[in-house]
Structure formats: C-alpha cells, structure tokens
Short mmCIF file of C-alpha atoms and ligand atoms in Angstrom, two decimals:
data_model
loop_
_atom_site.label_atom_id
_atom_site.label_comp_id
_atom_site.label_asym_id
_atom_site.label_seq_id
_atom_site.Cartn_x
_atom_site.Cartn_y
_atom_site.Cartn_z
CA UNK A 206 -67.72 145.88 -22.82
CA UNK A 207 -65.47 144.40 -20.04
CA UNK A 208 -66.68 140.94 -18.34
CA UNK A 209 -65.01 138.60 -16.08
CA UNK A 210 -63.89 135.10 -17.88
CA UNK A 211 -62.89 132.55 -15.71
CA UNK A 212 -59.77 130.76 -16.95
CA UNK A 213 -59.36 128.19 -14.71
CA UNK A 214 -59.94 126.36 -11.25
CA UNK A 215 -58.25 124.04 -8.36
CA UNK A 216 -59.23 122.81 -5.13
CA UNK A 217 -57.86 120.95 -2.28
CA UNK A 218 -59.04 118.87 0.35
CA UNK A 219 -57.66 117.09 3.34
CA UNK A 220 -55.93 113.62 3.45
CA UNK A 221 -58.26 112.48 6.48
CA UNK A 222 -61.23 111.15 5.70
CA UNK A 223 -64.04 110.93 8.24
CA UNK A 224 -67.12 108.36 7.36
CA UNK A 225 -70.27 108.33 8.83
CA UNK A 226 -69.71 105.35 11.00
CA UNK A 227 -66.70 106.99 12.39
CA UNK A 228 -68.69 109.82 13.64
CA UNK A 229 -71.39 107.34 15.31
CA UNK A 230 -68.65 106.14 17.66
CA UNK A 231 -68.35 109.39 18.85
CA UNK A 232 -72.21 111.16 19.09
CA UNK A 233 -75.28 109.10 18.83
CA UNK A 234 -76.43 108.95 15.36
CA UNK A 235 -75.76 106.31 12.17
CA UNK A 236 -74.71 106.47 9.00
CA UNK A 237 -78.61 105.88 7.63
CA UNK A 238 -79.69 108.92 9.47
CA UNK A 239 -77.00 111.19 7.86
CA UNK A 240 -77.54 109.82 4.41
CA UNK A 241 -81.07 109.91 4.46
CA UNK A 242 -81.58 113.43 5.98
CA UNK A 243 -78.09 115.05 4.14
CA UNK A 244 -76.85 112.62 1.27
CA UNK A 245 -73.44 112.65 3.25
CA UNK A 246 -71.49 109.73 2.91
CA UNK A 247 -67.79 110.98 3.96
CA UNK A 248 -66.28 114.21 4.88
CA UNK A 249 -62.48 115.43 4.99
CA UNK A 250 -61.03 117.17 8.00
CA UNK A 251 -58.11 118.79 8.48
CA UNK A 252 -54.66 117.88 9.81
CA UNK A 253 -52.94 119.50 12.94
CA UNK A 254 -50.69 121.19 10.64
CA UNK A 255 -53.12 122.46 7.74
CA UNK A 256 -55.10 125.68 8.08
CA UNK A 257 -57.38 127.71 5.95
CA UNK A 258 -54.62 129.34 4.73
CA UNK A 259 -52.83 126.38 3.89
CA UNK A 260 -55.64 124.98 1.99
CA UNK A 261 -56.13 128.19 0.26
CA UNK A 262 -53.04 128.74 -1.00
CA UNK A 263 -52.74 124.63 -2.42
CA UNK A 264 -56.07 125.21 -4.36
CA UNK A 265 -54.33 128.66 -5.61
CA UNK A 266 -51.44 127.12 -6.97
CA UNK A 267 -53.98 124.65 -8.70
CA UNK A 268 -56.34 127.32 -10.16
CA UNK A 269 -52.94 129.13 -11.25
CA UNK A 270 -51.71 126.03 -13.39
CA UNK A 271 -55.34 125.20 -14.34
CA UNK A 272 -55.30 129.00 -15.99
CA UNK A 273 -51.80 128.78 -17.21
CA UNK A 274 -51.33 132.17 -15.11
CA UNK A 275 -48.53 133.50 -13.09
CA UNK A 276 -48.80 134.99 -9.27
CA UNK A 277 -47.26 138.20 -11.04
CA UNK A 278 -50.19 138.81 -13.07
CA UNK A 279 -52.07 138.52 -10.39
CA UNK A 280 -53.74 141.97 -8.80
CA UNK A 281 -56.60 140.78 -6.56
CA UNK A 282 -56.99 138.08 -3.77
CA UNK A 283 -59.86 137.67 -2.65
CA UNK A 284 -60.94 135.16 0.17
CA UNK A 285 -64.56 134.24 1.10
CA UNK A 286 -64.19 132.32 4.61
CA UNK A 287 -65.87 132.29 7.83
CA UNK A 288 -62.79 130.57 9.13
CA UNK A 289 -59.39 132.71 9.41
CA UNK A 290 -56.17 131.89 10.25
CA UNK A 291 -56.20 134.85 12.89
CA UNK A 292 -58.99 137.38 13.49
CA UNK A 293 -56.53 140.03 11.59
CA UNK A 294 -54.72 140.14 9.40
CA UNK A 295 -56.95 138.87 6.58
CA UNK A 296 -55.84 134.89 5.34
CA UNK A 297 -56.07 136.65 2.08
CA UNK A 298 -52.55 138.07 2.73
CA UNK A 299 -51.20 135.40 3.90
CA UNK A 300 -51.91 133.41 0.76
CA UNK A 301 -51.06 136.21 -1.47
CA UNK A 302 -47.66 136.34 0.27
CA UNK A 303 -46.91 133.15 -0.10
CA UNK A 304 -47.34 133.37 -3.45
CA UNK A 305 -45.19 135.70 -4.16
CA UNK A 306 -47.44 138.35 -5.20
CA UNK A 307 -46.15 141.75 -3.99
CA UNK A 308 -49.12 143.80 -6.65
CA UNK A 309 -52.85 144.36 -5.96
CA UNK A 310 -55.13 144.26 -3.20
CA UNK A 311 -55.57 140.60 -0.82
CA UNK A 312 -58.92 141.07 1.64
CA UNK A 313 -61.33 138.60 2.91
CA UNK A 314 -64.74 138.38 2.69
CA UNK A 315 -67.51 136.52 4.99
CA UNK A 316 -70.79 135.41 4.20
CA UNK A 317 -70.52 132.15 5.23
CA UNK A 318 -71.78 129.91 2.83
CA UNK A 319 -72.73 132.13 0.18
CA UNK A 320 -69.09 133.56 0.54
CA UNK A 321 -67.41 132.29 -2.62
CA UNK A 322 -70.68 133.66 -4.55
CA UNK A 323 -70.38 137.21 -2.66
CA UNK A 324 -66.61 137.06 -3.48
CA UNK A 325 -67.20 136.14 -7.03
CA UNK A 326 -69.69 138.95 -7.33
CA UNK A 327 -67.46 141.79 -5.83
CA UNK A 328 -64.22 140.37 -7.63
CA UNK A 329 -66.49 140.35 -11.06
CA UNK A 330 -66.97 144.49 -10.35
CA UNK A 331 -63.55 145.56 -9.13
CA UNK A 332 -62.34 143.74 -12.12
CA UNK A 333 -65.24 145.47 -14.70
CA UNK A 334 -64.87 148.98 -13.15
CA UNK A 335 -60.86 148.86 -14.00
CA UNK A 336 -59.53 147.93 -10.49
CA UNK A 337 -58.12 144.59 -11.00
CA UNK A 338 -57.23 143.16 -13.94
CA UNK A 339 -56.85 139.26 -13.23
CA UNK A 340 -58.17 137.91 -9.78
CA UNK A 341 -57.66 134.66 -7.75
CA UNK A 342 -61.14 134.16 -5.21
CA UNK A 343 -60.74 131.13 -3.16
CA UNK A 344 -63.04 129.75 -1.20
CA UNK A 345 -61.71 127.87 1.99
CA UNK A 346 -62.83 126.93 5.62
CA UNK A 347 -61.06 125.41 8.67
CA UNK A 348 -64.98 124.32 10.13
CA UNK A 349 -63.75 121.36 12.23
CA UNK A 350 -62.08 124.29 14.36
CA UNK A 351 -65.37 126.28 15.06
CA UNK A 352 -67.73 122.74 15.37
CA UNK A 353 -68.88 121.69 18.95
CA UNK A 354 -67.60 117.67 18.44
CA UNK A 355 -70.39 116.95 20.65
CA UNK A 356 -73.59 118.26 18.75
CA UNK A 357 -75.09 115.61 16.47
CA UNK A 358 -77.38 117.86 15.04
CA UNK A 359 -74.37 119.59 13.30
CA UNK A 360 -70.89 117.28 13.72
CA UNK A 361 -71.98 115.68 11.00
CA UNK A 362 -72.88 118.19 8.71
CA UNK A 363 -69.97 120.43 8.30
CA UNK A 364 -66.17 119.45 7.08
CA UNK A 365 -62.54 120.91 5.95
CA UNK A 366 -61.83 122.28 2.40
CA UNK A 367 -60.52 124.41 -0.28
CA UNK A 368 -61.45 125.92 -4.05
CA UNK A 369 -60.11 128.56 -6.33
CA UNK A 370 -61.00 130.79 -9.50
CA UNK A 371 -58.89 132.62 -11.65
CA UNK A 372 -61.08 135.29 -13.21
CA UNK A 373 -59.53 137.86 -15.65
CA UNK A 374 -61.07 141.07 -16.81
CA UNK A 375 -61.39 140.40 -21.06
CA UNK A 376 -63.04 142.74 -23.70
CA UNK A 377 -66.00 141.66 -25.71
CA UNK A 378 -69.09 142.21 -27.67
CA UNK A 379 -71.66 142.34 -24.62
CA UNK A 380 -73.44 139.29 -25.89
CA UNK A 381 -74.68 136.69 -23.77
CA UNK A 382 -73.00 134.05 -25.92
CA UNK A 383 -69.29 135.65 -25.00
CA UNK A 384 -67.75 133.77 -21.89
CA UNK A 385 -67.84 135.41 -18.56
CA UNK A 386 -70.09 135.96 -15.68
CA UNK A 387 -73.24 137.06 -17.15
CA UNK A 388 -75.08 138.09 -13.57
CA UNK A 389 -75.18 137.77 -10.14
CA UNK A 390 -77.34 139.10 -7.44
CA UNK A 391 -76.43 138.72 -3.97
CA UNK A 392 -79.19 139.03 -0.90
CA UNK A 393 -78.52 139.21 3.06
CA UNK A 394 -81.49 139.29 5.71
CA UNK A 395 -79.89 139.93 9.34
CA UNK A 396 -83.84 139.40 10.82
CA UNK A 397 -82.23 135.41 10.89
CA UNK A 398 -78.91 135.95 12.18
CA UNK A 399 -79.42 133.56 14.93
CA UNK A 400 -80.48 130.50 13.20
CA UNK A 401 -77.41 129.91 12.06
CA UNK A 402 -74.45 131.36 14.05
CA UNK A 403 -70.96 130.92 15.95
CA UNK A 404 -70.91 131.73 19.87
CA UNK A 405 -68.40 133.66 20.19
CA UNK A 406 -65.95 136.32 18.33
CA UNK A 407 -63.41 138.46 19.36
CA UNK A 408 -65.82 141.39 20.48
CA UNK A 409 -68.04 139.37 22.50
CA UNK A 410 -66.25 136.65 24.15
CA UNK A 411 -62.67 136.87 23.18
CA UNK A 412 -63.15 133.12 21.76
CA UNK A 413 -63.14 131.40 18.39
CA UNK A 414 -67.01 130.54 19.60
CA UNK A 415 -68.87 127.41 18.71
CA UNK A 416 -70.98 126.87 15.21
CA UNK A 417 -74.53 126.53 16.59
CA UNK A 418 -77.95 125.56 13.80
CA UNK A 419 -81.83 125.23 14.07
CA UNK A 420 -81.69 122.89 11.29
CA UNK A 421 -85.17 123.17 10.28
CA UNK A 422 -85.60 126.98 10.35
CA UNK A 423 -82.75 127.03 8.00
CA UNK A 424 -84.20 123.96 5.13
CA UNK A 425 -87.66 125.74 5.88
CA UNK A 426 -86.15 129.27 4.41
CA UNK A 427 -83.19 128.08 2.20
CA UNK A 428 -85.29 126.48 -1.11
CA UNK A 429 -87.57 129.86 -1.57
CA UNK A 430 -84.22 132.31 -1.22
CA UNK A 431 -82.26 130.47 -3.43
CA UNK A 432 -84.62 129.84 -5.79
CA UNK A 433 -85.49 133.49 -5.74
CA UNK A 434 -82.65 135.04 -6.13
CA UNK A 435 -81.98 132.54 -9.19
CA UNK A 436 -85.16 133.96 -10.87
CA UNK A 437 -83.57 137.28 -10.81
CA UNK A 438 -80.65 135.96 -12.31
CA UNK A 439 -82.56 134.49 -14.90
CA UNK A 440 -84.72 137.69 -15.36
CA UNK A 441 -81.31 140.10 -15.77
CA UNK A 442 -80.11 137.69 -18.49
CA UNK A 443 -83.47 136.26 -20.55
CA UNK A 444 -82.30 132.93 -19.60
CA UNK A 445 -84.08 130.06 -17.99
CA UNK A 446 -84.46 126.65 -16.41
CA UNK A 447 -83.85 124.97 -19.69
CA UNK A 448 -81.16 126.65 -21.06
CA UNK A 449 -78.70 126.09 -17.77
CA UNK A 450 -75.64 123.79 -19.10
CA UNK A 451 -74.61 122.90 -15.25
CA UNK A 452 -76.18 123.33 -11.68
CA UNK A 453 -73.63 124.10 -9.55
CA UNK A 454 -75.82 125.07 -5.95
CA UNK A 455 -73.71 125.39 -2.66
CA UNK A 456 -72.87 121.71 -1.08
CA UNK A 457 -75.39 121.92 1.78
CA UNK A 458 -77.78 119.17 1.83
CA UNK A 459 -78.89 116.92 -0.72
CA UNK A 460 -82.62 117.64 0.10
CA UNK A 461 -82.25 121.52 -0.29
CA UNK A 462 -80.25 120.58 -3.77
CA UNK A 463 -83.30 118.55 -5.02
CA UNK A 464 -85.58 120.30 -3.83
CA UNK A 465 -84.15 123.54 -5.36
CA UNK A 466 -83.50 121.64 -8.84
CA UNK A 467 -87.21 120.69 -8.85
CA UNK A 468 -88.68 123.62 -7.90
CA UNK A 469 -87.09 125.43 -10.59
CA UNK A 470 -87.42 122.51 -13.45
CA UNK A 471 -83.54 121.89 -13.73
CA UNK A 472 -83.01 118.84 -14.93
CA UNK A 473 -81.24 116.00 -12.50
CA UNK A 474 -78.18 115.28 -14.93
CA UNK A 475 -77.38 118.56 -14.99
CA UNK A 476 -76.94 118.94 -11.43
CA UNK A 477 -73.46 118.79 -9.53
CA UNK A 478 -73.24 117.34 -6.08
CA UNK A 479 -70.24 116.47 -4.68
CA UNK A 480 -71.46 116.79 -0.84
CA UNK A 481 -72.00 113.36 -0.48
CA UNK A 482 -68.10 113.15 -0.84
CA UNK A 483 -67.04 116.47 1.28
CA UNK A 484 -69.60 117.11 3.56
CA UNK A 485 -70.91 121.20 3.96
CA UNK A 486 -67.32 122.86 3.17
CA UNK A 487 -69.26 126.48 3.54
CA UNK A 488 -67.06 129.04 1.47
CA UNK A 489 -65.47 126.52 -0.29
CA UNK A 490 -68.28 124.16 -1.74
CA UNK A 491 -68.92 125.55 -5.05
CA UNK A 492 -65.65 125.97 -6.46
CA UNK A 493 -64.80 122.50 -4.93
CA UNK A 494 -67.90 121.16 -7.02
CA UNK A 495 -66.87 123.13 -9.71
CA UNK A 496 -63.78 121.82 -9.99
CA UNK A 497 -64.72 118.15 -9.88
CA UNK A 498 -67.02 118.82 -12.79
CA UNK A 499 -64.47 121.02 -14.94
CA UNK A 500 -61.35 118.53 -14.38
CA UNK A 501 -63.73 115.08 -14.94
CA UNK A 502 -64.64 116.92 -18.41
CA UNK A 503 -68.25 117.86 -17.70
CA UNK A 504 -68.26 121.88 -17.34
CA UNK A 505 -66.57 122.62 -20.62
CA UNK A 506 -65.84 126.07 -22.03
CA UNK A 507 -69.21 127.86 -23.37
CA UNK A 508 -71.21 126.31 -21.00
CA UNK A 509 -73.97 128.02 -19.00
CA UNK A 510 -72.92 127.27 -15.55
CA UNK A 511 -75.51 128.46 -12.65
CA UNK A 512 -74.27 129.11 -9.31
CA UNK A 513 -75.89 129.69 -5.82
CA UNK A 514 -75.54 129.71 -2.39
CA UNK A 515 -77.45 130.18 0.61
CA UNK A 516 -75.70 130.49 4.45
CA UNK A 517 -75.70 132.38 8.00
CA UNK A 518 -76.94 135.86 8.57
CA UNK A 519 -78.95 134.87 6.21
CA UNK A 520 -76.57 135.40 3.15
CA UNK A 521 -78.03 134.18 -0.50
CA UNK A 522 -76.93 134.83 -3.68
CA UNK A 523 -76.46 133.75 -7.49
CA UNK A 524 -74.24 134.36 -10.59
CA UNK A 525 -74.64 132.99 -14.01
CA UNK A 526 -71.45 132.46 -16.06
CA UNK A 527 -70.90 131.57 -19.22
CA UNK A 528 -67.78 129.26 -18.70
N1 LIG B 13 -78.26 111.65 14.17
C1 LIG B 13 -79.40 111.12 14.64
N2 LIG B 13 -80.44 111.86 15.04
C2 LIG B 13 -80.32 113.20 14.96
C3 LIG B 13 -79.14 113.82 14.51
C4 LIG B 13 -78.08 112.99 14.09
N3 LIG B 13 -76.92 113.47 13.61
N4 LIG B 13 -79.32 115.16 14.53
C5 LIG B 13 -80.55 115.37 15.00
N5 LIG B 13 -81.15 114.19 15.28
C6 LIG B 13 -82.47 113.96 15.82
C7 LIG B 13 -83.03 115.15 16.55
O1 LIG B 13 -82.54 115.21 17.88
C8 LIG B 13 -84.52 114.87 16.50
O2 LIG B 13 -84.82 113.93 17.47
P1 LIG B 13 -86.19 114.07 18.30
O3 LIG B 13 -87.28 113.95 17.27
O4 LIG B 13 -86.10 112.92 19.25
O5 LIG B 13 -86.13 115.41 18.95
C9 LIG B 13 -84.69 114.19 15.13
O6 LIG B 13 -83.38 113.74 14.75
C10 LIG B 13 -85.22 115.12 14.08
O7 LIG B 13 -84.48 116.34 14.14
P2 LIG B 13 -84.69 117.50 13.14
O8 LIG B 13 -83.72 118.60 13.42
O9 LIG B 13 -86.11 117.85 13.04
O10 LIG B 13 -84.25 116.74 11.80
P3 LIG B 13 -84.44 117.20 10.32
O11 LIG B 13 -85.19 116.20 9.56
O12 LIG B 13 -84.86 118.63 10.21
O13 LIG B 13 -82.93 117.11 9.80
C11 LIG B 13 -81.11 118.58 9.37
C12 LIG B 13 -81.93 117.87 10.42
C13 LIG B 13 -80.41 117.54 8.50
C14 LIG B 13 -80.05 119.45 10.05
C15 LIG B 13 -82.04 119.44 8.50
O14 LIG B 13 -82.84 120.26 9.30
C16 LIG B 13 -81.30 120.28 7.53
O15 LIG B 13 -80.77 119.77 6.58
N6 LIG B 13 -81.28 121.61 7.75
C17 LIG B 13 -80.52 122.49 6.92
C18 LIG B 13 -79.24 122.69 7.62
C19 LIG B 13 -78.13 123.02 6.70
O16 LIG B 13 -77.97 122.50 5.63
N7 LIG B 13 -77.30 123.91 7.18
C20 LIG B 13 -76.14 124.23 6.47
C21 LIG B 13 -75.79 125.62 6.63
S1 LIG B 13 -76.78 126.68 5.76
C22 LIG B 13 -76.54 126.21 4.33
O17 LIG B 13 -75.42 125.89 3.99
C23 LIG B 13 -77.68 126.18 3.45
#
C-alpha cells in the first residue's frame, strides 16, 4: 500500500515585526483588546521587496534541507494561497522555477485558510494514485496586500508568512502504526461565502479587492465544522481524542483553538499555537506551527499529529498523519 510520509518541513517569516501597540497608533483599538479576544501578541509583515512567492520559495529551500531532498526529485508543487503574485500564472511556477525544477506539475490551490490542508489532501492522492512521486506543498500568503489598514475589526487579525512540506510517496504495510498521512477529509459550504470574503477579483472589479469579516458569524460556525470534520477523521482511522500525539489546528484565534481542544477532550499540552507570535497567516499557519514544533524537538517521528483548518467560502478540513 502506497502512503504519503512527510520527510521534512521549513518556514519563513518576515523580518518586520508589527506589535499590538503599533497597530493602536494607527486604528482605535489596544493591545488588551487583541489579546483578550485573539491571543495575538505580534504579527510579521512583509517587506516592499518580499512576495508570496518569495516567501514560498525561502520556506522551500528549508523543507528541502529539512528532508535532505533535492529540487530534481521533486515532481509536484503545490501552493495553497489566497494571495498570488499575479492573478496567472500560478506562484506555484514561479517557485518551482526558481528552484530549478524543470519535472512535474506546479499549480495553486485556494481555500483560504484551510488551503495548506486542501493542498495536503490532493498532494497525498496524486502522490498515492502514481502521479507524483515526491511533492513540496507550501503554504504562503502576502495578506497585508489584500487588508483594508483601516478596519480594526480585521487589521489586527491577519499577517505575512510562509511554510513547507516535503511529502514522498513510500510503500508499506497499510497499518496505522507506519508513518504517513493516515486521513483527511476536506468540507466546503458556499451558503457562507460572504462572511468571510475579498471585494474584488479580476472578474468583478479588475482589483486585488479588500479582505472583508463578520467576525462573529465566522467563531459562531468555525468550532462545530472543525470539530466535525475531525470526528470523521477519527472515525476513518479508529483513533481518538486521547491517542492524538500533537494538535496542530489552523492559527486563527486562540478562542476557536481552545474552544476546539475542549470540545473534543484534547489535552492543553498537546496543543500547538504559535498565533500569538504570527498573527492569522491563512494558508500558511499550520505548516508554520508545524515547523516550530518539529525544529524545537516536540513533533518527533511516529507521532500522531492532527491537523485542521477552517477559512472563507466556508472551507474546513482535517488530515491525520502519522509523522
Ligand atoms: N479593537 C477594539 N475594538 C474592536 C476591534 C478592535 N480591533 N474590533 C472590533 N471592535 C469592537 C467592535 O466594533 C464592537 O464594538 P461595539 O460593541 O461598540 O459595536 C466590539 O469590539 C465587539 O465586536 P465583536 O465583533 O462582537 O467582537 P468579538 O468578541 O466577536 O471579537 C473577533 C471579534 C476577534 C473578530 C471574533 O469575532 C473572532 O475571533 N471571529 C473569528 C474571526 C476569525 O478568526 N477569522 C479568521 C478567518 S477564518 C479562520 O481563519 C477561522
């Protein structure tokens, strides 16, 4: 039986850091009201010079030496972002030329913040049905370009970033004990497209468009999908709650982490948060997070490492893995 191992990871952030109280000398709002309603203490944004292809390709490199893999061996690139260098041709390309990889197939995918799950997902079948062997999906977003500077009620939510997976298509028993991603299931409901959406697109306005939120439609629906689509996770494999390793949920909100970790007994320790640090980095929150955890020694190899996301359209989704 063919699953998807992952061999290694990277990430990459901005230099610029943007606190709290720097963003309350620009909108009205303090660094106790972000912290208390998000658990965001800092953010990174990025330079005049950096894109999301930029950023990709840095965390790339950094999954690549993590893996101890070449760009020749690679055959797939595969971007989840909401935030492209141009509307075509996909970033994907861009980062796979820079690389150097002339092999394979490069595309990007968008489901906002459940993109690097959805990416994970589809890389994790081209590589079991025998059309990729060994993929790169990177997770990276440019949202300081697409945020309206002026909105408090999202300014401070969303920030700059970058994360990458190797994955590589290995032979094994089947087991649930053998390393590689286990299950995912992935879940989009267009009925709430507009609670969470960018005003503009090249079909509509022939802008970039602004990001625009009802905050508390989107907490009100995000614990009960995520949590749902977890149990199916759960239910595909026989595993539960107890058995999870690492929590590795999208980089949202503190209070839809908790509150997500409660609901389905996981215990605290075993969740990874990072978004106090970067801020809602969409695409490119969990395999920031997960790099974090795997490089300060915490994910280690065997673990059971859960992974969700929930984000515009509305996009949800899961994967288990065994690491
Ligand atoms: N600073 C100070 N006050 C603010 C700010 C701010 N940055 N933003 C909004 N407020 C005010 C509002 O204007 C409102 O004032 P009013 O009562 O005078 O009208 C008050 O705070 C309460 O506003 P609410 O929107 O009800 O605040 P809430 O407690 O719901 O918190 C928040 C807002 C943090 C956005 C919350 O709804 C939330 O976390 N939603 C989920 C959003 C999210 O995570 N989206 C990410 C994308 S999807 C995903 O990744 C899961």
């Amino acid at each position: 039986m063919t699953r998807s191992v992952v061999l290694g990871c990277g990430s990459y952030l901005p230099q610029n850091v943007v606190t709290n109280d720097d963003l309350a000398r620009r909108v009205d709002t303090s660094d106790d009201w972000i912290q208390q309603r998000t658990g965001i203490r800092e953010r990174r944004i990025a330079g005049s010079h950096e894109t999301t292809s930029t950023m990709g390709l840095e965390a790339a490199r950094r999954a690549l030496d993590a893996a101890g893999v070449k760009p020749a061996d690679i055959d797939l690139v595969l971007l989840a972002t909401s935030t492209p260098d141009n509307t075509f041709p996909a970033t994907a390309v861009t980062i796979q030329a820079e690389l150097g990889i002339e092999q394979g197939m490069a595309f990007d995918l968008q489901a906002v913040c459940s993109g690097f799950v959805f990416a994970l997902a589809n890389a994790d079948s081209l590589l079991r049905t025998g059309q990729a062997t060994r993929a790169l999906v990177i997770g990276s977003e440019t949202f300081s370009r697409i945020i309206d500077w002026d909105d408090r009620t999202t300014c401070v939510l969303f920030a700059d970033g970058a994360g990458a997976v190797v994955v590589e298509a290995q032979q094994g028993t089947g087991a649930m004990t053998d390393r590689g991603i286990l299950a995912s299931k992935l879940r989009a409901d267009g009925r709430h497209r507009t609670k969470l959406y960018v005003d503009g697109g090249p079909s509509t306005t022939g802008t970039v468009g602004h990001l625009r939120m009802e905050g508390r439609e989107v907490f009100k629906h995000a614990v009960s999908m995520v949590t749902d689509v977890i149990e199916d996770v759960f239910a595909a494999t026989g595993y539960g709650a107890q058995d999870i390793d690492w929590f590795v949920p999208h980089q949202a909100n503190r209070r839809i982490i908790d509150a997500s970790a409660k609901k389905l007994g996981i215990a605290e320790e075993k969740v990874v948060i990072t978004v106090d640090r970067h801020g809602n980095t969409s695409a490119a929150s969990i395999p920031l997070a997960l790099d974090v955890a795997v490089r300060d020694g915490r994910i280690k190899k065997g673990d059971l490492v859960l992974l969700e996301a929930m984000g515009g359209g509305f996009t949800w989704g899961a994967s288990l893995v065994r690491w």
